[in-house]
Short mmCIF file of C-alpha atoms and ligand atoms in Angstrom, two decimals:
data_model
loop_
_atom_site.label_atom_id
_atom_site.label_comp_id
_atom_site.label_asym_id
_atom_site.label_seq_id
_atom_site.Cartn_x
_atom_site.Cartn_y
_atom_site.Cartn_z
CA UNK A 1 0.00 0.00 0.00
CA UNK A 2 1.40 3.39 -0.87
CA UNK A 3 2.16 5.45 2.18
CA UNK A 4 0.68 8.90 2.41
CA UNK A 5 1.35 11.73 4.81
CA UNK A 6 -0.97 13.46 7.17
CA UNK A 7 -1.31 17.22 7.56
CA UNK A 8 -3.31 18.64 10.43
CA UNK A 9 -4.23 22.31 10.25
CA UNK A 10 -6.64 24.74 11.81
CA UNK A 11 -8.34 27.89 10.65
CA UNK A 12 -8.38 30.85 13.04
CA UNK A 13 -9.15 34.54 13.04
CA UNK A 14 -12.05 36.61 14.27
CA UNK A 15 -15.75 35.85 13.90
CA UNK A 16 -16.94 36.21 10.31
CA UNK A 17 -13.47 36.44 8.84
CA UNK A 18 -14.43 33.39 6.76
CA UNK A 19 -13.02 30.31 8.51
CA UNK A 20 -15.96 28.01 7.95
CA UNK A 21 -16.46 29.25 4.41
CA UNK A 22 -12.84 28.49 3.53
CA UNK A 23 -13.18 24.95 4.86
CA UNK A 24 -16.51 24.43 3.13
CA UNK A 25 -14.87 25.56 -0.07
CA UNK A 26 -11.88 23.24 0.35
CA UNK A 27 -14.21 20.31 0.91
CA UNK A 28 -16.39 21.29 -2.02
CA UNK A 29 -13.48 21.80 -4.42
CA UNK A 30 -11.72 18.58 -3.41
CA UNK A 31 -15.01 16.77 -4.06
CA UNK A 32 -15.11 15.62 -0.46
CA UNK A 33 -18.73 16.61 -0.07
CA UNK A 34 -21.17 13.83 -0.64
CA UNK A 35 -24.58 14.19 -2.20
CA UNK A 36 -26.44 13.61 1.06
CA UNK A 37 -24.33 16.31 2.73
CA UNK A 38 -25.11 18.78 -0.02
CA UNK A 39 -28.77 17.79 0.29
CA UNK A 40 -28.67 18.33 4.06
CA UNK A 41 -27.09 21.74 3.43
CA UNK A 42 -29.88 22.64 1.08
CA UNK A 43 -32.48 21.50 3.60
CA UNK A 44 -30.91 23.66 6.30
CA UNK A 45 -30.44 26.67 4.07
CA UNK A 46 -33.38 28.47 5.60
CA UNK A 47 -32.44 28.18 9.23
CA UNK A 48 -30.59 31.48 9.32
CA UNK A 49 -33.13 33.17 7.11
CA UNK A 50 -31.18 33.91 3.99
CA UNK A 51 -32.57 31.02 1.97
CA UNK A 52 -29.11 30.64 0.48
CA UNK A 53 -26.82 27.69 0.94
CA UNK A 54 -24.32 28.55 3.62
CA UNK A 55 -21.09 26.55 3.43
CA UNK A 56 -20.46 27.38 7.07
CA UNK A 57 -23.35 25.07 7.98
CA UNK A 58 -21.09 22.17 7.08
CA UNK A 59 -18.93 22.64 10.11
CA UNK A 60 -21.36 24.31 12.47
CA UNK A 61 -22.64 20.94 13.64
CA UNK A 62 -24.64 22.00 16.71
CA UNK A 63 -28.13 23.37 16.70
CA UNK A 64 -27.17 26.39 18.81
CA UNK A 65 -24.42 27.22 16.34
CA UNK A 66 -26.70 27.11 13.34
CA UNK A 67 -29.39 29.15 15.06
CA UNK A 68 -27.03 31.82 16.30
CA UNK A 69 -24.85 31.65 13.20
CA UNK A 70 -21.66 31.30 15.24
CA UNK A 71 -19.08 28.61 15.87
CA UNK A 72 -19.00 27.64 19.56
CA UNK A 73 -16.75 24.62 19.54
CA UNK A 74 -14.12 23.18 17.25
CA UNK A 75 -15.34 20.90 14.45
CA UNK A 76 -13.10 18.45 12.68
CA UNK A 77 -13.27 17.69 8.98
CA UNK A 78 -11.36 15.28 6.79
CA UNK A 79 -10.33 15.20 3.20
CA UNK A 80 -7.68 13.60 1.10
CA UNK A 81 -5.82 14.07 -2.14
CA UNK A 82 -3.79 11.29 -3.75
CA UNK A 83 -0.67 12.57 -1.95
CA UNK A 84 -1.95 13.65 1.40
CA UNK A 85 -4.61 13.20 3.98
CA UNK A 86 -5.82 16.33 5.78
CA UNK A 87 -7.42 16.84 9.16
CA UNK A 88 -8.93 20.30 9.56
CA UNK A 89 -9.95 21.86 12.84
CA UNK A 90 -12.47 24.66 12.34
CA UNK A 91 -11.92 26.70 15.48
CA UNK A 92 -14.23 29.36 16.95
CA UNK A 93 -13.43 33.03 16.60
CA UNK A 94 -15.22 34.50 19.62
CA UNK A 95 -12.94 35.45 22.46
CA UNK A 96 -15.13 33.66 25.05
CA UNK A 97 -14.56 30.35 23.21
CA UNK A 98 -10.79 30.70 23.14
CA UNK A 99 -10.35 27.50 25.17
CA UNK A 100 -12.09 25.62 22.38
CA UNK A 101 -9.91 27.35 19.82
CA UNK A 102 -6.82 26.25 21.75
CA UNK A 103 -8.12 22.68 21.90
CA UNK A 104 -8.43 22.56 18.12
CA UNK A 105 -5.15 24.35 17.44
CA UNK A 106 -3.06 22.27 19.86
CA UNK A 107 -2.78 19.29 17.50
CA UNK A 108 -2.19 21.30 14.32
CA UNK A 109 1.04 21.34 12.31
CA UNK A 110 -0.17 24.40 10.46
CA UNK A 111 -2.37 27.31 11.45
CA UNK A 112 -4.18 29.53 8.96
CA UNK A 113 -5.02 32.95 10.38
CA UNK A 114 -7.75 34.60 8.32
CA UNK A 115 -7.94 38.37 8.07
CA UNK A 116 -10.87 40.29 6.64
CA UNK A 117 -9.37 42.69 4.11
CA UNK A 118 -11.76 45.45 5.19
CA UNK A 119 -11.00 45.19 8.91
CA UNK A 120 -7.30 44.41 8.62
CA UNK A 121 -5.25 43.02 11.50
CA UNK A 122 -7.43 43.14 14.60
CA UNK A 123 -7.18 41.95 18.19
CA UNK A 124 -8.37 38.40 17.42
CA UNK A 125 -5.90 38.03 14.53
CA UNK A 126 -3.11 38.89 16.94
CA UNK A 127 -4.47 36.75 19.75
CA UNK A 128 -4.74 33.68 17.52
CA UNK A 129 -1.29 34.21 16.07
CA UNK A 130 0.13 34.52 19.59
CA UNK A 131 -1.64 31.29 20.60
CA UNK A 132 -0.24 29.50 17.54
CA UNK A 133 3.19 30.64 18.66
CA UNK A 134 2.62 29.58 22.30
CA UNK A 135 1.47 26.15 21.15
CA UNK A 136 4.59 25.97 18.98
CA UNK A 137 2.69 25.23 15.80
CA UNK A 138 5.50 24.92 13.25
CA UNK A 139 3.79 26.71 10.33
CA UNK A 140 1.53 29.77 10.24
CA UNK A 141 -0.16 31.19 7.13
CA UNK A 142 -1.90 34.55 7.18
CA UNK A 143 -4.67 34.58 4.58
CA UNK A 144 -6.19 37.90 3.60
CA UNK A 145 -9.83 37.14 2.81
CA UNK A 146 -12.76 39.02 1.29
CA UNK A 147 -10.49 40.70 -1.23
CA UNK A 148 -13.55 41.10 -3.46
CA UNK A 149 -14.96 43.60 -0.96
CA UNK A 150 -11.92 45.88 -1.33
CA UNK A 151 -11.98 45.58 -5.12
CA UNK A 152 -8.94 43.29 -5.13
CA UNK A 153 -6.76 46.22 -4.07
CA UNK A 154 -3.09 45.22 -3.98
CA UNK A 155 -2.27 48.33 -1.97
CA UNK A 156 -4.68 47.19 0.76
CA UNK A 157 -3.14 43.72 0.73
CA UNK A 158 0.36 45.10 1.11
CA UNK A 159 -0.78 47.40 3.89
CA UNK A 160 -2.12 44.42 5.85
CA UNK A 161 1.02 42.43 5.16
CA UNK A 162 3.20 45.22 6.47
CA UNK A 163 1.03 45.70 9.53
CA UNK A 164 1.43 42.05 10.35
CA UNK P 1 8.04 -3.22 6.13
CA UNK P 2 9.62 0.09 5.15
CA UNK P 3 13.03 0.54 6.70
CA UNK P 4 12.90 4.32 7.21
CA UNK P 5 11.41 6.17 10.16
CA UNK P 6 8.62 7.71 8.16
CA UNK P 7 5.21 7.41 9.83
CA UNK P 8 2.38 7.21 7.34
CA UNK P 9 -1.14 8.39 8.05
CA UNK P 10 -2.44 5.00 9.25
CA UNK P 11 0.46 4.55 11.63
CA UNK P 12 -0.15 8.06 12.94
CA UNK P 13 -3.83 7.30 13.60
CA UNK P 14 -2.91 3.94 15.11
CA UNK P 15 -0.44 5.40 17.60
CA UNK P 16 -2.93 8.09 18.61
CA UNK P 17 -5.56 5.41 19.28
CA UNK P 18 -3.23 3.06 21.17
CA UNK P 19 -2.11 5.94 23.37
CA UNK P 20 -5.74 6.67 24.22
CA UNK P 21 -6.46 3.00 25.03
CA UNK P 22 -3.56 3.00 27.49
CA UNK P 23 -4.69 6.29 29.00
CA UNK P 24 -8.08 4.72 29.67
CA UNK P 25 -6.51 1.71 31.35
CA UNK P 26 -4.36 4.05 33.43
CA UNK P 27 -6.93 6.66 34.40
CA UNK P 28 -10.12 4.71 35.05
CA UNK P 29 -11.13 2.00 37.48
CA UNK P 30 -13.89 0.19 35.63
CA UNK P 31 -13.68 0.79 31.88
CA UNK P 32 -15.58 -1.17 29.24
CA UNK P 33 -15.13 -1.46 25.50
CA UNK P 34 -18.28 -1.28 23.39
CA UNK P 35 -18.07 -4.10 20.88
CA UNK P 36 -20.83 -4.66 18.35
CA UNK P 37 -19.01 -6.77 15.78
CA UNK P 38 -19.13 -3.87 13.31
CA UNK P 39 -16.09 -2.65 11.36
CA UNK P 40 -15.17 0.21 13.68
CA UNK P 41 -15.27 -1.86 16.84
CA UNK P 42 -13.27 -4.59 15.07
CA UNK P 43 -10.51 -2.00 14.69
CA UNK P 44 -10.88 -1.08 18.38
CA UNK P 45 -10.22 -4.69 19.37
CA UNK P 46 -7.07 -4.88 17.29
CA UNK P 47 -5.87 -1.61 18.84
CA UNK P 48 -6.62 -3.01 22.30
CA UNK P 49 -4.54 -6.07 21.46
CA UNK P 50 -1.67 -3.84 20.38
CA UNK P 51 -2.03 -1.69 23.48
CA UNK P 52 -2.10 -4.50 26.06
CA UNK P 53 -0.74 -7.81 24.78
CA UNK P 54 0.76 -10.09 26.07
CA UNK P 55 -1.51 -9.24 29.03
CA UNK P 56 -5.26 -9.71 28.92
CA UNK P 57 -7.24 -6.77 27.57
CA UNK P 58 -8.03 -5.12 30.91
CA UNK P 59 -11.71 -4.41 30.31
CA UNK P 60 -14.85 -6.35 29.42
CA UNK P 61 -16.62 -5.95 26.07
CA UNK P 62 -20.14 -4.54 26.27
CA UNK P 63 -22.88 -4.73 23.66
CA UNK P 64 -26.45 -3.46 23.75
CA UNK P 65 -28.50 -5.96 21.77
CA UNK P 66 -31.57 -4.32 20.26
CA UNK P 67 -33.08 -7.67 19.25
CA UNK P 68 -33.08 -6.28 15.71
CA UNK P 69 -29.45 -7.10 14.93
CA UNK P 70 -28.38 -8.91 11.79
CA UNK P 71 -27.85 -12.53 12.95
CA UNK P 72 -24.48 -12.61 11.14
CA UNK P 73 -23.34 -9.74 13.33
CA UNK P 74 -24.14 -11.40 16.65
CA UNK P 75 -22.55 -14.67 15.55
CA UNK P 76 -19.38 -12.79 14.67
CA UNK P 77 -19.47 -10.74 17.90
CA UNK P 78 -19.67 -13.83 20.11
CA UNK P 79 -17.00 -15.73 18.22
CA UNK P 80 -14.51 -12.85 18.07
CA UNK P 81 -14.89 -12.07 21.79
CA UNK P 82 -14.20 -15.72 22.58
CA UNK P 83 -11.15 -15.89 20.31
CA UNK P 84 -9.65 -12.92 22.14
CA UNK P 85 -10.38 -14.47 25.52
CA UNK P 86 -12.45 -11.43 26.49
CA UNK P 87 -15.46 -11.20 28.76
CA UNK P 88 -18.51 -10.22 26.71
CA UNK P 89 -21.46 -8.58 28.47
CA UNK P 90 -24.67 -8.35 26.44
CA UNK P 91 -27.64 -6.33 27.65
CA UNK P 92 -30.88 -6.67 25.71
CA UNK P 93 -33.39 -3.95 24.92
CA UNK P 94 -36.14 -6.60 25.30
CA UNK P 95 -35.15 -7.23 28.91
CA UNK P 96 -34.98 -3.49 29.56
CA UNK P 97 -38.52 -3.14 28.21
CA UNK P 98 -39.73 -6.05 30.38
CA UNK P 99 -38.19 -4.38 33.45
CA UNK P 100 -39.68 -1.00 32.58
CA UNK P 101 -36.23 0.56 32.12
CA UNK P 102 -36.96 1.29 28.46
CA UNK P 103 -40.47 2.35 27.58
CA UNK P 104 -41.49 2.26 23.92
CA UNK P 105 -43.81 5.01 22.71
CA UNK P 106 -47.15 3.75 21.37
CA UNK P 107 -46.52 2.14 17.98
CA UNK P 108 -42.72 2.57 18.26
CA UNK P 109 -41.08 -0.31 16.38
CA UNK P 110 -37.55 1.04 16.11
CA UNK P 111 -35.25 0.05 18.95
CA UNK P 112 -32.86 2.88 18.23
CA UNK P 113 -33.92 5.23 21.02
CA UNK P 114 -34.56 2.35 23.43
CA UNK P 115 -30.85 1.51 23.28
CA UNK P 116 -30.13 4.65 25.29
CA UNK P 117 -31.83 3.67 28.61
CA UNK P 118 -30.57 0.10 28.13
CA UNK P 119 -26.98 1.33 27.85
CA UNK P 120 -27.33 3.74 30.77
CA UNK P 121 -28.74 0.91 32.92
CA UNK P 122 -25.79 -1.32 32.00
CA UNK P 123 -23.36 1.46 32.92
CA UNK P 124 -25.15 1.76 36.26
CA UNK P 125 -25.26 -1.98 36.87
CA UNK P 126 -21.51 -2.48 36.42
CA UNK P 127 -20.60 1.02 37.63
CA UNK P 128 -18.52 1.58 34.49
CA UNK P 129 -16.66 4.87 34.70
CA UNK P 130 -15.50 4.83 31.06
CA UNK P 131 -16.87 3.30 27.86
CA UNK P 132 -14.69 3.11 24.79
CA UNK P 133 -16.67 3.40 21.56
CA UNK P 134 -15.83 3.33 17.86
CA UNK P 135 -17.59 6.55 16.81
CA UNK P 136 -15.77 8.66 14.23
CA UNK P 137 -15.99 12.39 13.65
CA UNK P 138 -16.41 12.00 9.91
CA UNK P 139 -19.68 10.10 10.35
CA UNK P 140 -21.90 12.98 11.27
CA UNK P 141 -21.59 16.67 12.05
CA UNK P 142 -22.56 16.52 15.73
CA UNK P 143 -19.93 13.80 16.15
CA UNK P 144 -17.44 16.09 14.41
CA UNK P 145 -17.69 18.27 17.51
CA UNK P 146 -16.96 15.69 20.15
CA UNK P 147 -13.78 15.31 22.17
CA UNK P 148 -11.77 12.08 22.45
CA UNK P 149 -12.73 12.04 26.13
CA UNK P 150 -16.40 12.99 26.13
CA UNK P 151 -17.71 13.80 29.57
CA UNK P 152 -21.19 12.61 30.58
CA UNK P 153 -22.98 13.88 33.67
CA UNK P 154 -24.68 11.67 36.22
CA UNK P 155 -27.66 11.32 33.84
CA UNK P 156 -25.39 10.09 31.06
CA UNK P 157 -25.92 13.32 29.13
CA UNK P 158 -23.55 15.15 26.82
CA UNK P 159 -23.43 18.95 27.02
CA UNK P 160 -22.03 20.04 23.67
CA UNK P 161 -21.88 23.70 24.68
CA UNK P 162 -19.66 23.02 27.63
CA UNK P 163 -16.94 20.60 26.61
CA UNK P 164 -13.62 20.41 28.40
CA UNK P 165 -10.41 21.72 26.90
CA UNK P 166 -8.31 18.88 25.47
CA UNK P 167 -4.79 19.94 24.59
CA UNK P 168 -2.14 18.01 22.64
CA UNK P 169 -2.37 14.42 23.77
CA UNK P 170 -3.32 15.18 27.36
CA UNK P 171 -6.71 13.84 28.39
CA UNK P 172 -8.64 14.90 31.46
CA UNK P 173 -10.32 11.90 33.05
CA UNK P 174 -11.52 13.58 36.21
CA UNK P 175 -14.97 12.42 37.34
CA UNK P 176 -17.23 12.73 40.34
CA UNK P 177 -19.37 9.90 41.65
CA UNK P 178 -21.97 8.79 39.09
CA UNK P 179 -20.43 10.66 36.16
CA UNK P 180 -18.75 8.80 33.35
CA UNK P 181 -16.67 9.21 30.23
CA UNK P 182 -17.25 8.08 26.68
CA UNK P 183 -13.98 7.62 24.86
CA UNK P 184 -13.48 7.58 21.10
CA UNK P 185 -10.00 6.47 19.99
CA UNK P 186 -11.08 6.41 16.32
CA UNK P 187 -12.26 10.04 16.35
CA UNK P 188 -9.89 11.06 13.57
CA UNK P 189 -10.41 8.00 11.38
CA UNK P 190 -12.48 8.13 8.21
CA UNK P 191 -14.41 5.27 6.65
CA UNK P 192 -11.52 4.90 4.21
CA UNK P 193 -8.93 4.71 7.01
CA UNK P 194 -10.96 1.98 8.71
CA UNK P 195 -10.97 -0.22 5.61
CA UNK P 196 -7.32 0.46 4.84
CA UNK P 197 -6.50 -0.56 8.40
CA UNK P 198 -8.66 -3.69 8.21
CA UNK P 199 -6.81 -4.61 5.04
CA UNK P 200 -3.37 -3.85 6.43
CA UNK P 201 -4.05 -5.85 9.60
CA UNK P 202 -5.92 -8.60 7.71
CA UNK P 203 -8.87 -8.39 10.09
CA UNK P 204 -11.88 -10.61 9.63
CA UNK P 205 -15.24 -8.82 9.29
CA UNK P 206 -18.83 -10.16 9.26
CA UNK P 207 -19.78 -11.58 5.86
CA UNK P 208 -22.55 -9.01 5.30
CA UNK P 209 -19.97 -6.31 4.54
CA UNK P 210 -19.28 -8.20 1.32
CA UNK P 211 -21.54 -8.70 -1.64
CA UNK P 212 -24.33 -11.26 -1.16
CA UNK P 213 -27.86 -12.00 -2.36
CA UNK P 214 -30.63 -10.65 -0.16
CA UNK P 215 -34.40 -10.33 -0.34
CA UNK P 216 -35.21 -6.63 -0.12
CA UNK P 217 -37.86 -4.02 -0.76
CA UNK P 218 -37.23 -0.59 -2.21
CA UNK P 219 -38.33 2.06 0.28
CA UNK P 220 -37.35 5.76 0.54
CA UNK P 221 -34.75 5.17 -2.16
CA UNK P 222 -33.05 2.36 -0.24
CA UNK P 223 -32.92 -1.43 -0.29
CA UNK P 224 -34.23 -2.64 3.07
CA UNK P 225 -33.95 -6.33 4.05
CA UNK P 226 -37.29 -8.15 4.23
CA UNK P 227 -37.72 -9.91 7.58
CA UNK P 228 -40.52 -10.83 10.00
CA UNK P 229 -40.20 -7.39 11.59
CA UNK P 230 -40.07 -5.64 8.25
CA UNK P 231 -42.64 -7.27 5.96
CA UNK P 232 -43.28 -5.71 2.56
CA UNK P 233 -46.10 -3.16 2.48
CA UNK P 234 -49.00 -3.37 0.08
CA UNK P 235 -47.85 -2.45 -3.40
CA UNK P 236 -44.14 -2.95 -2.67
CA UNK P 237 -42.30 -5.39 -4.87
CA UNK P 238 -39.99 -7.87 -3.19
CA UNK P 239 -36.75 -8.43 -5.05
CA UNK P 240 -33.59 -10.51 -4.83
CA UNK P 241 -30.68 -8.11 -5.09
CA UNK P 242 -26.89 -8.32 -4.90
CA UNK P 243 -25.97 -6.03 -2.04
CA UNK P 244 -23.66 -5.36 0.86
CA UNK P 245 -24.03 -3.23 3.99
CA UNK P 246 -21.82 -0.20 4.38
CA UNK P 247 -22.73 0.61 7.97
CA UNK P 248 -24.53 -1.78 10.24
CA UNK P 249 -27.48 -0.55 12.26
CA UNK P 250 -30.66 -2.39 13.03
CA UNK P 251 -31.97 -4.69 10.35
CA UNK P 252 -35.10 -2.55 9.98
CA UNK P 253 -33.25 0.70 9.34
CA UNK P 254 -30.07 -0.33 7.52
CA UNK P 255 -30.20 0.35 3.81
CA UNK P 256 -28.16 -2.14 1.78
CA UNK P 257 -26.17 -0.84 -1.16
CA UNK P 258 -26.03 -2.65 -4.48
CA UNK P 259 -22.48 -3.83 -4.76
CA UNK P 260 -20.30 -6.50 -6.37
CA UNK P 261 -17.52 -6.00 -3.75
CA UNK P 262 -16.12 -9.35 -2.62
CA UNK P 263 -12.84 -8.32 -0.97
CA UNK P 264 -11.13 -5.42 0.83
CA UNK P 265 -9.73 -3.89 -2.35
CA UNK P 266 -13.18 -3.83 -3.95
CA UNK P 267 -14.61 -2.07 -0.90
CA UNK P 268 -11.79 0.48 -0.81
CA UNK P 269 -12.33 1.24 -4.50
CA UNK P 270 -16.06 1.55 -3.93
CA UNK P 271 -15.64 4.03 -1.04
CA UNK P 272 -13.17 6.09 -3.04
CA UNK P 273 -15.82 6.51 -5.74
CA UNK P 274 -18.81 6.91 -3.40
CA UNK P 275 -21.01 9.99 -3.75
CA UNK P 276 -23.00 9.58 -0.52
CA UNK P 277 -21.73 9.19 3.05
CA UNK P 278 -22.07 5.92 4.89
CA UNK P 279 -24.72 7.40 7.18
CA UNK P 280 -26.76 8.28 4.12
CA UNK P 281 -27.97 4.69 4.36
CA UNK P 282 -29.18 4.99 7.94
CA UNK P 283 -32.82 5.97 8.37
CA UNK P 284 -32.20 6.86 12.04
CA UNK P 285 -30.04 9.85 11.06
CA UNK P 286 -32.35 11.26 8.43
CA UNK P 287 -34.99 12.19 11.01
CA UNK P 288 -33.75 15.76 11.34
CA UNK P 289 -30.65 17.85 11.09
CA UNK P 290 -30.03 17.54 14.82
CA UNK P 291 -31.09 13.86 15.15
CA UNK P 292 -27.67 12.72 16.30
CA UNK P 293 -27.07 15.71 18.57
CA UNK P 294 -30.39 15.09 20.33
CA UNK P 295 -29.72 11.38 20.85
CA UNK P 296 -26.21 12.08 22.11
CA UNK P 297 -27.49 14.60 24.62
CA UNK P 298 -29.71 11.87 26.02
CA UNK P 299 -26.85 9.45 26.44
CA UNK P 300 -26.40 7.80 23.03
CA UNK P 301 -22.84 6.76 22.19
N1 GDP U 401 -17.73 38.77 -0.01
C1 GDP U 401 -17.14 37.77 0.62
N2 GDP U 401 -17.76 37.19 1.64
C2 GDP U 401 -17.15 36.16 2.28
C3 GDP U 401 -15.86 35.69 1.87
N3 GDP U 401 -15.52 34.66 2.71
C4 GDP U 401 -16.56 34.50 3.57
N4 GDP U 401 -17.53 35.41 3.34
C5 GDP U 401 -18.81 35.60 4.08
O1 GDP U 401 -18.52 36.06 5.40
C6 GDP U 401 -19.45 35.56 6.34
C7 GDP U 401 -18.77 34.88 7.51
O2 GDP U 401 -18.09 33.70 7.08
P1 GDP U 401 -17.86 32.44 8.01
O3 GDP U 401 -17.16 31.44 7.17
O4 GDP U 401 -19.13 32.04 8.67
O5 GDP U 401 -16.87 33.06 9.06
P2 GDP U 401 -16.27 32.42 10.41
O6 GDP U 401 -17.10 33.00 11.51
O7 GDP U 401 -14.88 32.90 10.42
O8 GDP U 401 -16.37 30.92 10.28
C8 GDP U 401 -20.36 34.61 5.57
O9 GDP U 401 -21.56 35.29 5.28
C9 GDP U 401 -19.58 34.32 4.29
O10 GDP U 401 -20.45 34.02 3.22
C10 GDP U 401 -15.21 36.33 0.75
O11 GDP U 401 -14.10 36.00 0.33
N5 GDP U 401 -15.92 37.37 0.18
#
């Protein structure tokens, strides 16, 4: 049997910076979503009112999370490519759930810190980066998200990079 | 065997699970291992062997028998437990109903919910402080939220909004009287990992996981086995189909999948190409989006 590696990573950053959406997208694009999961997503589309499919519903597995539209506790998701198997921890962004964020981040080899391009580097971005460093996570990626909402401005991107 | 020190993903998952097994033996006084004879618990037994041999596996095996099990499953369960020299405890939903421990709702045929009080009564009877189960996070999204060490209060209930921190590979087993822990060493395994492990370790599984002929009816888009407890309804056509089971629940709620798979490699290829999850064939989970969360809160494993 061919031997494949394992990469464990977590997504962090403040509430609404796009953690769950990024994971939903990775699962969707790697064809790791099954038909019944997509169906369940469609069925639940109305719970937060919008009537639109919300990829965040994939990882917000608890009723309270779906109703309030927030992530309370870490959710784990799995996908694989021919070369690698991935374990993702979708960790909560609210400061009062930091202990759950730390739980999910503690076993990661890589931490992705999401930053909303409009808001830039904020307290939670710094807190989560500091936690990644305290936990000695070997790799950290800062991902500037929602670039569409700043008209893909390279100047804004560079500003955030420099601030970091 | 490879000669380098590279750890592949199955070895990584295996060492994580063995570590947890040993933690359980070290931290708890009266643990039990839930063994149904299904594929996940078959992996648990091999991990227990690796964790504890040449000693005896230091915990009994526990199974809640709904009375609606596939007969092939129970035969396998009893035989495997004997081969390993383990003590198998079986508690039946029927007996729990007779004793008034489990009370079916009027017209309730499914034994799924009635397993919960039966299990909680067994935990009480033997004063188990920890139960190792084969649940995996990839099965269902409420399960995706659960810790390796999942704390249950004195009513056996899970509080998903108030889980304990669990850092690195340090597990907090602290309990007060009457509380207990559910422990899931296979949390990070996927259905694919389970079959790759079964293949690598050459583990025997019940015959119903492989392709066989079975008399079924088509209902809600699934092939359900025809039995005394699930007779065909008026207008339903009974057919002989070539199927296998992907996940084993009760015989009245387990949809069989049409499949020609006769060996491990066939199954692995089939899963790699699958477009629905294994729980897609379980009627018990389709009830509502929070079906699993609700059952877990009541004490389900
Ligand atoms: N316009 C835009 N919206 C995004 C982007 N990424 C995420 N969102 C939206 O931002 C909101 C919060 O995302 P979510 O993934 O729930 O954030 P989380 O709280 O960090 O998990 C959702 O309404 C998403 O649809 C993006 O790149 N562009």
